[in-house]
Amino acid sequence: RDKKLLPKVFKSDAKINECRGIYVPFWVFNTNAAIVAKATVQVDDSTITVTSTAKAPVRKLPVDCSEKIPNDITESLEPFDFSKAVPFMPSYLAGYFADMHDTDKDACISLATQRISDGLLQQMQRQIAYRYGGGVRFDEVAMDFNDSYALYSFFPVWLLNVSWKNKRYTFAVNGQTGKSSGEAPVSAFKVALIALALLGIIVAFGYYWFNRY
């Protein structure tokens, strides 16, 4: 959530109850993806059938294989710095907790291919809509993945449990980059200011439109 909406006193008054480092297990995927899609484009009162293709080399796509941390949290901590990856040694876990994977490799492969498919389709949809200027509906989609392989890896994450005004908040922090994710409190005053500003824009636009015609 946008830090601009945080109450000013949250950082100073919040109490950290627990802070622990944990190595989270990932399957890191590499593949060459190809997609062929048939789409219907609605342009004014007519429809156009379009066939589009795309290819994309996908490198180092991490998929969290621990059920203890939701996938949307770990995805929001990306990217991880693969340039600093080294072969595993037990001594690296000193002072850290470490999860073992409890999601099998095939399930993680399905999650990875779904992320890749969704990303390519979204990109393709934007390109088709930009070219033809209409709404896009995909009717047929075929995906192909070649030269695929996965590496079992651990990446460092800090978990913070914080208390503020009798409520608990949990944050995850990328142990390499410091990027954080989690539900934080929102300042009602700041939200109200934004709402009033938007209302002012709407009223001003309505007034302009009404007087114009």
JSON list of C-alpha atoms in Angstrom, two decimals:
[
{"chain": "A", "resi": 1, "resn": "ARG", "atom": "CA", "xyz": [0.00, 0.00, 0.00]},
{"chain": "A", "resi": 2, "resn": "ASP", "atom": "CA", "xyz": [1.24, 3.52, -0.79]},
{"chain": "A", "resi": 3, "resn": "LYS", "atom": "CA", "xyz": [3.46, 4.81, 2.04]},
{"chain": "A", "resi": 4, "resn": "LYS", "atom": "CA", "xyz": [2.09, 8.32, 1.38]},
{"chain": "A", "resi": 5, "resn": "LEU", "atom": "CA", "xyz": [-1.15, 7.22, 3.09]},
{"chain": "A", "resi": 6, "resn": "LEU", "atom": "CA", "xyz": [0.58, 6.05, 6.28]},
{"chain": "A", "resi": 7, "resn": "PRO", "atom": "CA", "xyz": [-0.25, 7.98, 9.45]},
{"chain": "A", "resi": 8, "resn": "LYS", "atom": "CA", "xyz": [2.72, 10.21, 10.31]},
{"chain": "A", "resi": 9, "resn": "VAL", "atom": "CA", "xyz": [3.15, 8.69, 13.78]},
{"chain": "A", "resi": 10, "resn": "PHE", "atom": "CA", "xyz": [3.09, 5.07, 12.65]},
{"chain": "A", "resi": 11, "resn": "LYS", "atom": "CA", "xyz": [6.85, 4.78, 12.11]},
{"chain": "A", "resi": 12, "resn": "SER", "atom": "CA", "xyz": [7.68, 6.37, 15.46]},
{"chain": "A", "resi": 13, "resn": "ASP", "atom": "CA", "xyz": [4.93, 4.84, 17.63]},
{"chain": "A", "resi": 14, "resn": "ALA", "atom": "CA", "xyz": [4.64, 1.33, 16.19]},
{"chain": "A", "resi": 15, "resn": "LYS", "atom": "CA", "xyz": [6.20, -1.41, 18.32]},
{"chain": "A", "resi": 16, "resn": "ILE", "atom": "CA", "xyz": [8.15, -4.25, 16.70]},
{"chain": "A", "resi": 17, "resn": "ASN", "atom": "CA", "xyz": [7.14, -7.45, 18.49]},
{"chain": "A", "resi": 18, "resn": "GLU", "atom": "CA", "xyz": [9.21, -9.85, 16.42]},
{"chain": "A", "resi": 19, "resn": "CYS", "atom": "CA", "xyz": [11.78, -9.61, 13.67]},
{"chain": "A", "resi": 20, "resn": "ARG", "atom": "CA", "xyz": [13.25, -12.78, 12.24]},
{"chain": "A", "resi": 21, "resn": "GLY", "atom": "CA", "xyz": [15.22, -13.67, 9.18]},
{"chain": "A", "resi": 22, "resn": "ILE", "atom": "CA", "xyz": [14.10, -16.66, 7.17]},
{"chain": "A", "resi": 23, "resn": "TYR", "atom": "CA", "xyz": [15.36, -18.33, 4.04]},
{"chain": "A", "resi": 24, "resn": "VAL", "atom": "CA", "xyz": [12.33, -18.99, 1.83]},
{"chain": "A", "resi": 25, "resn": "PRO", "atom": "CA", "xyz": [12.52, -21.85, -0.69]},
{"chain": "A", "resi": 26, "resn": "PHE", "atom": "CA", "xyz": [11.81, -21.14, -4.36]},
{"chain": "A", "resi": 27, "resn": "TRP", "atom": "CA", "xyz": [11.82, -23.02, -7.61]},
{"chain": "A", "resi": 28, "resn": "VAL", "atom": "CA", "xyz": [13.49, -20.68, -10.10]},
{"chain": "A", "resi": 29, "resn": "PHE", "atom": "CA", "xyz": [12.29, -21.31, -13.66]},
{"chain": "A", "resi": 30, "resn": "ASN", "atom": "CA", "xyz": [13.87, -20.76, -17.03]},
{"chain": "A", "resi": 31, "resn": "THR", "atom": "CA", "xyz": [12.05, -21.42, -20.29]},
{"chain": "A", "resi": 32, "resn": "ASN", "atom": "CA", "xyz": [11.40, -20.21, -23.82]},
{"chain": "A", "resi": 33, "resn": "ALA", "atom": "CA", "xyz": [7.73, -19.36, -24.12]},
{"chain": "A", "resi": 34, "resn": "ALA", "atom": "CA", "xyz": [5.69, -19.03, -27.31]},
{"chain": "A", "resi": 35, "resn": "ILE", "atom": "CA", "xyz": [2.05, -18.08, -27.65]},
{"chain": "A", "resi": 36, "resn": "VAL", "atom": "CA", "xyz": [-0.46, -18.09, -30.50]},
{"chain": "A", "resi": 37, "resn": "ALA", "atom": "CA", "xyz": [-3.78, -16.38, -29.81]},
{"chain": "A", "resi": 38, "resn": "LYS", "atom": "CA", "xyz": [-6.92, -15.79, -31.83]},
{"chain": "A", "resi": 39, "resn": "ALA", "atom": "CA", "xyz": [-8.87, -12.74, -30.72]},
{"chain": "A", "resi": 40, "resn": "THR", "atom": "CA", "xyz": [-12.03, -10.85, -31.60]},
{"chain": "A", "resi": 41, "resn": "VAL", "atom": "CA", "xyz": [-11.72, -7.07, -31.65]},
{"chain": "A", "resi": 42, "resn": "GLN", "atom": "CA", "xyz": [-14.83, -4.93, -31.32]},
{"chain": "A", "resi": 43, "resn": "VAL", "atom": "CA", "xyz": [-14.40, -1.67, -33.26]},
{"chain": "A", "resi": 44, "resn": "ASP", "atom": "CA", "xyz": [-17.51, 0.52, -33.23]},
{"chain": "A", "resi": 45, "resn": "ASP", "atom": "CA", "xyz": [-20.27, -1.65, -34.76]},
{"chain": "A", "resi": 46, "resn": "SER", "atom": "CA", "xyz": [-17.97, -4.18, -36.45]},
{"chain": "A", "resi": 47, "resn": "THR", "atom": "CA", "xyz": [-15.79, -7.05, -35.30]},
{"chain": "A", "resi": 48, "resn": "ILE", "atom": "CA", "xyz": [-12.34, -8.05, -36.51]},
{"chain": "A", "resi": 49, "resn": "THR", "atom": "CA", "xyz": [-10.69, -11.44, -36.06]},
{"chain": "A", "resi": 50, "resn": "VAL", "atom": "CA", "xyz": [-6.98, -11.21, -35.30]},
{"chain": "A", "resi": 51, "resn": "THR", "atom": "CA", "xyz": [-4.34, -13.90, -34.92]},
{"chain": "A", "resi": 52, "resn": "SER", "atom": "CA", "xyz": [-1.27, -12.83, -32.99]},
{"chain": "A", "resi": 53, "resn": "THR", "atom": "CA", "xyz": [1.95, -14.59, -31.97]},
{"chain": "A", "resi": 54, "resn": "ALA", "atom": "CA", "xyz": [4.64, -13.80, -29.44]},
{"chain": "A", "resi": 55, "resn": "LYS", "atom": "CA", "xyz": [7.83, -15.37, -28.11]},
{"chain": "A", "resi": 56, "resn": "ALA", "atom": "CA", "xyz": [9.64, -14.60, -24.89]},
{"chain": "A", "resi": 57, "resn": "PRO", "atom": "CA", "xyz": [12.73, -16.06, -23.23]},
{"chain": "A", "resi": 58, "resn": "VAL", "atom": "CA", "xyz": [11.90, -16.25, -19.52]},
{"chain": "A", "resi": 59, "resn": "ARG", "atom": "CA", "xyz": [14.88, -16.29, -17.19]},
{"chain": "A", "resi": 60, "resn": "LYS", "atom": "CA", "xyz": [15.04, -16.67, -13.42]},
{"chain": "A", "resi": 61, "resn": "LEU", "atom": "CA", "xyz": [11.32, -16.55, -12.59]},
{"chain": "A", "resi": 62, "resn": "PRO", "atom": "CA", "xyz": [11.00, -17.40, -8.87]},
{"chain": "A", "resi": 63, "resn": "VAL", "atom": "CA", "xyz": [8.00, -19.28, -7.48]},
{"chain": "A", "resi": 64, "resn": "ASP", "atom": "CA", "xyz": [7.68, -19.60, -3.71]},
{"chain": "A", "resi": 65, "resn": "CYS", "atom": "CA", "xyz": [7.26, -23.26, -2.77]},
{"chain": "A", "resi": 66, "resn": "SER", "atom": "CA", "xyz": [6.45, -22.71, 0.92]},
{"chain": "A", "resi": 67, "resn": "GLU", "atom": "CA", "xyz": [2.81, -22.46, 1.95]},
{"chain": "A", "resi": 68, "resn": "LYS", "atom": "CA", "xyz": [3.73, -20.51, 5.09]},
{"chain": "A", "resi": 69, "resn": "ILE", "atom": "CA", "xyz": [4.08, -17.27, 3.10]},
{"chain": "A", "resi": 70, "resn": "PRO", "atom": "CA", "xyz": [1.37, -16.41, 0.53]},
{"chain": "A", "resi": 71, "resn": "ASN", "atom": "CA", "xyz": [2.55, -16.22, -3.07]},
{"chain": "A", "resi": 72, "resn": "ASP", "atom": "CA", "xyz": [1.23, -12.69, -3.51]},
{"chain": "A", "resi": 73, "resn": "ILE", "atom": "CA", "xyz": [3.53, -11.54, -0.70]},
{"chain": "A", "resi": 74, "resn": "THR", "atom": "CA", "xyz": [6.68, -13.12, -2.13]},
{"chain": "A", "resi": 75, "resn": "GLU", "atom": "CA", "xyz": [5.80, -11.92, -5.65]},
{"chain": "A", "resi": 76, "resn": "SER", "atom": "CA", "xyz": [5.51, -8.36, -4.34]},
{"chain": "A", "resi": 77, "resn": "LEU", "atom": "CA", "xyz": [9.06, -8.65, -2.95]},
{"chain": "A", "resi": 78, "resn": "GLU", "atom": "CA", "xyz": [10.54, -9.32, -6.40]},
{"chain": "A", "resi": 79, "resn": "PRO", "atom": "CA", "xyz": [12.99, -8.88, -7.96]},
{"chain": "A", "resi": 80, "resn": "PHE", "atom": "CA", "xyz": [15.61, -10.90, -6.12]},
{"chain": "A", "resi": 81, "resn": "ASP", "atom": "CA", "xyz": [19.27, -10.38, -6.95]},
{"chain": "A", "resi": 82, "resn": "PHE", "atom": "CA", "xyz": [20.39, -13.54, -8.75]},
{"chain": "A", "resi": 83, "resn": "SER", "atom": "CA", "xyz": [23.85, -12.13, -9.44]},
{"chain": "A", "resi": 84, "resn": "LYS", "atom": "CA", "xyz": [24.74, -12.85, -5.81]},
{"chain": "A", "resi": 85, "resn": "ALA", "atom": "CA", "xyz": [23.49, -16.44, -5.84]},
{"chain": "A", "resi": 86, "resn": "VAL", "atom": "CA", "xyz": [26.05, -19.02, -4.72]},
{"chain": "A", "resi": 87, "resn": "PRO", "atom": "CA", "xyz": [25.99, -22.81, -4.35]},
{"chain": "A", "resi": 88, "resn": "PHE", "atom": "CA", "xyz": [24.23, -23.89, -1.16]},
{"chain": "A", "resi": 89, "resn": "MET", "atom": "CA", "xyz": [26.21, -24.52, 2.02]},
{"chain": "A", "resi": 90, "resn": "PRO", "atom": "CA", "xyz": [24.58, -25.28, 5.42]},
{"chain": "A", "resi": 91, "resn": "SER", "atom": "CA", "xyz": [26.72, -22.60, 7.09]},
{"chain": "A", "resi": 92, "resn": "TYR", "atom": "CA", "xyz": [24.81, -19.89, 5.21]},
{"chain": "A", "resi": 93, "resn": "LEU", "atom": "CA", "xyz": [21.74, -20.68, 7.35]},
{"chain": "A", "resi": 94, "resn": "ALA", "atom": "CA", "xyz": [23.47, -19.75, 10.61]},
{"chain": "A", "resi": 95, "resn": "GLY", "atom": "CA", "xyz": [21.33, -17.25, 12.50]},
{"chain": "A", "resi": 96, "resn": "TYR", "atom": "CA", "xyz": [18.37, -17.72, 10.15]},
{"chain": "A", "resi": 97, "resn": "PHE", "atom": "CA", "xyz": [15.31, -19.89, 10.09]},
{"chain": "A", "resi": 98, "resn": "ALA", "atom": "CA", "xyz": [14.86, -21.93, 6.92]},
{"chain": "A", "resi": 99, "resn": "ASP", "atom": "CA", "xyz": [11.68, -23.38, 5.44]},
{"chain": "A", "resi": 100, "resn": "MET", "atom": "CA", "xyz": [11.66, -26.54, 3.42]},
{"chain": "A", "resi": 101, "resn": "HIS", "atom": "CA", "xyz": [9.39, -26.71, 0.41]},
{"chain": "A", "resi": 102, "resn": "ASP", "atom": "CA", "xyz": [5.90, -28.07, 1.05]},
{"chain": "A", "resi": 103, "resn": "THR", "atom": "CA", "xyz": [4.55, -27.39, -2.45]},
{"chain": "A", "resi": 104, "resn": "ASP", "atom": "CA", "xyz": [5.67, -29.94, -5.03]},
{"chain": "A", "resi": 105, "resn": "LYS", "atom": "CA", "xyz": [7.57, -28.98, -8.14]},
{"chain": "A", "resi": 106, "resn": "ASP", "atom": "CA", "xyz": [4.69, -29.73, -10.56]},
{"chain": "A", "resi": 107, "resn": "ALA", "atom": "CA", "xyz": [2.37, -27.34, -8.69]},
{"chain": "A", "resi": 108, "resn": "CYS", "atom": "CA", "xyz": [5.05, -24.64, -8.86]},
{"chain": "A", "resi": 109, "resn": "ILE", "atom": "CA", "xyz": [5.50, -25.29, -12.59]},
{"chain": "A", "resi": 110, "resn": "SER", "atom": "CA", "xyz": [1.76, -24.68, -13.05]},
{"chain": "A", "resi": 111, "resn": "LEU", "atom": "CA", "xyz": [2.02, -21.38, -11.14]},
{"chain": "A", "resi": 112, "resn": "ALA", "atom": "CA", "xyz": [5.03, -20.31, -13.20]},
{"chain": "A", "resi": 113, "resn": "THR", "atom": "CA", "xyz": [3.44, -21.12, -16.57]},
{"chain": "A", "resi": 114, "resn": "GLN", "atom": "CA", "xyz": [0.26, -19.32, -15.48]},
{"chain": "A", "resi": 115, "resn": "ARG", "atom": "CA", "xyz": [2.22, -16.18, -14.59]},
{"chain": "A", "resi": 116, "resn": "ILE", "atom": "CA", "xyz": [4.02, -16.31, -17.93]},
{"chain": "A", "resi": 117, "resn": "SER", "atom": "CA", "xyz": [0.78, -16.88, -19.87]},
{"chain": "A", "resi": 118, "resn": "ASP", "atom": "CA", "xyz": [-1.03, -14.07, -18.07]},
{"chain": "A", "resi": 119, "resn": "GLY", "atom": "CA", "xyz": [1.86, -11.66, -18.67]},
{"chain": "A", "resi": 120, "resn": "LEU", "atom": "CA", "xyz": [2.12, -12.45, -22.39]},
{"chain": "A", "resi": 121, "resn": "LEU", "atom": "CA", "xyz": [-1.65, -12.22, -22.89]},
{"chain": "A", "resi": 122, "resn": "GLN", "atom": "CA", "xyz": [-1.83, -8.86, -21.12]},
{"chain": "A", "resi": 123, "resn": "GLN", "atom": "CA", "xyz": [0.98, -7.52, -23.28]},
{"chain": "A", "resi": 124, "resn": "MET", "atom": "CA", "xyz": [-0.65, -8.90, -26.42]},
{"chain": "A", "resi": 125, "resn": "GLN", "atom": "CA", "xyz": [-4.02, -7.45, -25.45]},
{"chain": "A", "resi": 126, "resn": "ARG", "atom": "CA", "xyz": [-2.53, -3.97, -25.02]},
{"chain": "A", "resi": 127, "resn": "GLN", "atom": "CA", "xyz": [-0.78, -4.18, -28.39]},
{"chain": "A", "resi": 128, "resn": "ILE", "atom": "CA", "xyz": [-3.92, -5.33, -30.24]},
{"chain": "A", "resi": 129, "resn": "ALA", "atom": "CA", "xyz": [-6.10, -2.71, -28.53]},
{"chain": "A", "resi": 130, "resn": "TYR", "atom": "CA", "xyz": [-3.58, 0.02, -29.37]},
{"chain": "A", "resi": 131, "resn": "ARG", "atom": "CA", "xyz": [-3.38, -1.06, -33.01]},
{"chain": "A", "resi": 132, "resn": "TYR", "atom": "CA", "xyz": [-7.10, -1.46, -33.69]},
{"chain": "A", "resi": 133, "resn": "GLY", "atom": "CA", "xyz": [-8.57, 0.86, -31.06]},
{"chain": "A", "resi": 134, "resn": "GLY", "atom": "CA", "xyz": [-11.20, -1.53, -29.75]},
{"chain": "A", "resi": 135, "resn": "GLY", "atom": "CA", "xyz": [-12.05, -4.03, -27.04]},
{"chain": "A", "resi": 136, "resn": "VAL", "atom": "CA", "xyz": [-10.23, -7.38, -27.24]},
{"chain": "A", "resi": 137, "resn": "ARG", "atom": "CA", "xyz": [-11.59, -10.84, -26.42]},
{"chain": "A", "resi": 138, "resn": "PHE", "atom": "CA", "xyz": [-9.37, -13.90, -26.75]},
{"chain": "A", "resi": 139, "resn": "ASP", "atom": "CA", "xyz": [-11.16, -16.88, -28.29]},
{"chain": "A", "resi": 140, "resn": "GLU", "atom": "CA", "xyz": [-8.32, -19.39, -28.65]},
{"chain": "A", "resi": 141, "resn": "VAL", "atom": "CA", "xyz": [-4.96, -19.47, -26.90]},
{"chain": "A", "resi": 142, "resn": "ALA", "atom": "CA", "xyz": [-2.12, -21.97, -27.38]},
{"chain": "A", "resi": 143, "resn": "MET", "atom": "CA", "xyz": [1.02, -21.84, -25.23]},
{"chain": "A", "resi": 144, "resn": "ASP", "atom": "CA", "xyz": [4.27, -23.72, -25.75]},
{"chain": "A", "resi": 145, "resn": "PHE", "atom": "CA", "xyz": [7.29, -23.97, -23.43]},
{"chain": "A", "resi": 146, "resn": "ASN", "atom": "CA", "xyz": [10.67, -25.26, -24.60]},
{"chain": "A", "resi": 147, "resn": "ASP", "atom": "CA", "xyz": [14.08, -25.85, -23.01]},
{"chain": "A", "resi": 148, "resn": "SER", "atom": "CA", "xyz": [12.55, -25.56, -19.55]},
{"chain": "A", "resi": 149, "resn": "TYR", "atom": "CA", "xyz": [14.36, -26.26, -16.30]},
{"chain": "A", "resi": 150, "resn": "ALA", "atom": "CA", "xyz": [14.16, -25.21, -12.66]},
{"chain": "A", "resi": 151, "resn": "LEU", "atom": "CA", "xyz": [16.67, -24.66, -9.86]},
{"chain": "A", "resi": 152, "resn": "TYR", "atom": "CA", "xyz": [15.85, -25.12, -6.18]},
{"chain": "A", "resi": 153, "resn": "SER", "atom": "CA", "xyz": [16.96, -21.97, -4.36]},
{"chain": "A", "resi": 154, "resn": "PHE", "atom": "CA", "xyz": [16.68, -20.08, -1.07]},
{"chain": "A", "resi": 155, "resn": "PHE", "atom": "CA", "xyz": [16.30, -16.32, -0.76]},
{"chain": "A", "resi": 156, "resn": "PRO", "atom": "CA", "xyz": [16.45, -14.25, 2.44]},
{"chain": "A", "resi": 157, "resn": "VAL", "atom": "CA", "xyz": [13.30, -12.59, 3.75]},
{"chain": "A", "resi": 158, "resn": "TRP", "atom": "CA", "xyz": [12.77, -10.69, 6.98]},
{"chain": "A", "resi": 159, "resn": "LEU", "atom": "CA", "xyz": [9.38, -11.07, 8.72]},
{"chain": "A", "resi": 160, "resn": "LEU", "atom": "CA", "xyz": [8.28, -8.27, 11.05]},
{"chain": "A", "resi": 161, "resn": "ASN", "atom": "CA", "xyz": [5.31, -8.38, 13.44]},
{"chain": "A", "resi": 162, "resn": "VAL", "atom": "CA", "xyz": [4.33, -4.87, 14.51]},
{"chain": "A", "resi": 163, "resn": "SER", "atom": "CA", "xyz": [1.75, -3.56, 16.98]},
{"chain": "A", "resi": 164, "resn": "TRP", "atom": "CA", "xyz": [0.08, -0.16, 16.72]},
{"chain": "A", "resi": 165, "resn": "LYS", "atom": "CA", "xyz": [-3.13, 0.99, 18.42]},
{"chain": "A", "resi": 166, "resn": "ASN", "atom": "CA", "xyz": [-3.98, -2.52, 19.63]},
{"chain": "A", "resi": 167, "resn": "LYS", "atom": "CA", "xyz": [-3.69, -4.00, 16.16]},
{"chain": "A", "resi": 168, "resn": "ARG", "atom": "CA", "xyz": [-1.06, -6.31, 14.71]},
{"chain": "A", "resi": 169, "resn": "TYR", "atom": "CA", "xyz": [0.52, -5.87, 11.30]},
{"chain": "A", "resi": 170, "resn": "THR", "atom": "CA", "xyz": [2.84, -8.26, 9.50]},
{"chain": "A", "resi": 171, "resn": "PHE", "atom": "CA", "xyz": [5.43, -7.14, 6.96]},
{"chain": "A", "resi": 172, "resn": "ALA", "atom": "CA", "xyz": [7.82, -9.08, 4.75]},
{"chain": "A", "resi": 173, "resn": "VAL", "atom": "CA", "xyz": [11.08, -7.51, 3.59]},
{"chain": "A", "resi": 174, "resn": "ASN", "atom": "CA", "xyz": [13.34, -8.65, 0.77]},
{"chain": "A", "resi": 175, "resn": "GLY", "atom": "CA", "xyz": [16.59, -9.48, 2.56]},
{"chain": "A", "resi": 176, "resn": "GLN", "atom": "CA", "xyz": [18.65, -8.35, -0.45]},
{"chain": "A", "resi": 177, "resn": "THR", "atom": "CA", "xyz": [16.98, -5.14, -1.60]},
{"chain": "A", "resi": 178, "resn": "GLY", "atom": "CA", "xyz": [14.95, -3.97, 1.41]},
{"chain": "A", "resi": 179, "resn": "LYS", "atom": "CA", "xyz": [11.74, -3.92, -0.63]},
{"chain": "A", "resi": 180, "resn": "SER", "atom": "CA", "xyz": [8.79, -4.48, 1.71]},
{"chain": "A", "resi": 181, "resn": "SER", "atom": "CA", "xyz": [5.24, -5.75, 1.47]},
{"chain": "A", "resi": 182, "resn": "GLY", "atom": "CA", "xyz": [2.34, -5.97, 3.89]},
{"chain": "A", "resi": 183, "resn": "GLU", "atom": "CA", "xyz": [-0.89, -4.40, 5.07]},
{"chain": "A", "resi": 184, "resn": "ALA", "atom": "CA", "xyz": [-0.29, -1.06, 6.77]},
{"chain": "A", "resi": 185, "resn": "PRO", "atom": "CA", "xyz": [-2.70, 1.37, 8.47]},
{"chain": "A", "resi": 186, "resn": "VAL", "atom": "CA", "xyz": [-4.06, 4.24, 6.43]},
{"chain": "A", "resi": 187, "resn": "SER", "atom": "CA", "xyz": [-4.52, 7.80, 7.60]},
{"chain": "A", "resi": 188, "resn": "ALA", "atom": "CA", "xyz": [-8.23, 8.62, 7.39]},
{"chain": "A", "resi": 189, "resn": "PHE", "atom": "CA", "xyz": [-7.32, 12.32, 7.16]},
{"chain": "A", "resi": 190, "resn": "LYS", "atom": "CA", "xyz": [-5.11, 11.79, 4.09]},
{"chain": "A", "resi": 191, "resn": "VAL", "atom": "CA", "xyz": [-7.75, 9.59, 2.42]},
{"chain": "A", "resi": 192, "resn": "ALA", "atom": "CA", "xyz": [-10.37, 12.28, 3.06]},
{"chain": "A", "resi": 193, "resn": "LEU", "atom": "CA", "xyz": [-8.12, 14.94, 1.48]},
{"chain": "A", "resi": 194, "resn": "ILE", "atom": "CA", "xyz": [-7.67, 12.78, -1.64]},
{"chain": "A", "resi": 195, "resn": "ALA", "atom": "CA", "xyz": [-11.42, 12.16, -1.84]},
{"chain": "A", "resi": 196, "resn": "LEU", "atom": "CA", "xyz": [-12.16, 15.88, -1.57]},
{"chain": "A", "resi": 197, "resn": "ALA", "atom": "CA", "xyz": [-9.57, 16.66, -4.26]},
{"chain": "A", "resi": 198, "resn": "LEU", "atom": "CA", "xyz": [-11.14, 14.09, -6.61]},
{"chain": "A", "resi": 199, "resn": "LEU", "atom": "CA", "xyz": [-14.61, 15.43, -5.86]},
{"chain": "A", "resi": 200, "resn": "GLY", "atom": "CA", "xyz": [-13.41, 18.93, -6.69]},
{"chain": "A", "resi": 201, "resn": "ILE", "atom": "CA", "xyz": [-12.05, 17.75, -10.05]},
{"chain": "A", "resi": 202, "resn": "ILE", "atom": "CA", "xyz": [-15.32, 15.97, -10.87]},
{"chain": "A", "resi": 203, "resn": "VAL", "atom": "CA", "xyz": [-17.43, 19.00, -9.92]},
{"chain": "A", "resi": 204, "resn": "ALA", "atom": "CA", "xyz": [-15.19, 21.35, -11.92]},
{"chain": "A", "resi": 205, "resn": "PHE", "atom": "CA", "xyz": [-15.33, 19.09, -14.97]},
{"chain": "A", "resi": 206, "resn": "GLY", "atom": "CA", "xyz": [-19.12, 18.77, -14.68]},
{"chain": "A", "resi": 207, "resn": "TYR", "atom": "CA", "xyz": [-19.49, 22.53, -14.41]},
{"chain": "A", "resi": 208, "resn": "TYR", "atom": "CA", "xyz": [-17.27, 23.06, -17.46]},
{"chain": "A", "resi": 209, "resn": "TRP", "atom": "CA", "xyz": [-19.16, 20.41, -19.47]},
{"chain": "A", "resi": 210, "resn": "PHE", "atom": "CA", "xyz": [-22.58, 21.79, -18.51]},
{"chain": "A", "resi": 211, "resn": "ASN", "atom": "CA", "xyz": [-21.67, 25.39, -19.41]},
{"chain": "A", "resi": 212, "resn": "ARG", "atom": "CA", "xyz": [-20.01, 24.30, -22.63]},
{"chain": "A", "resi": 213, "resn": "TYR", "atom": "CA", "xyz": [-23.21, 22.78, -23.96]}
]
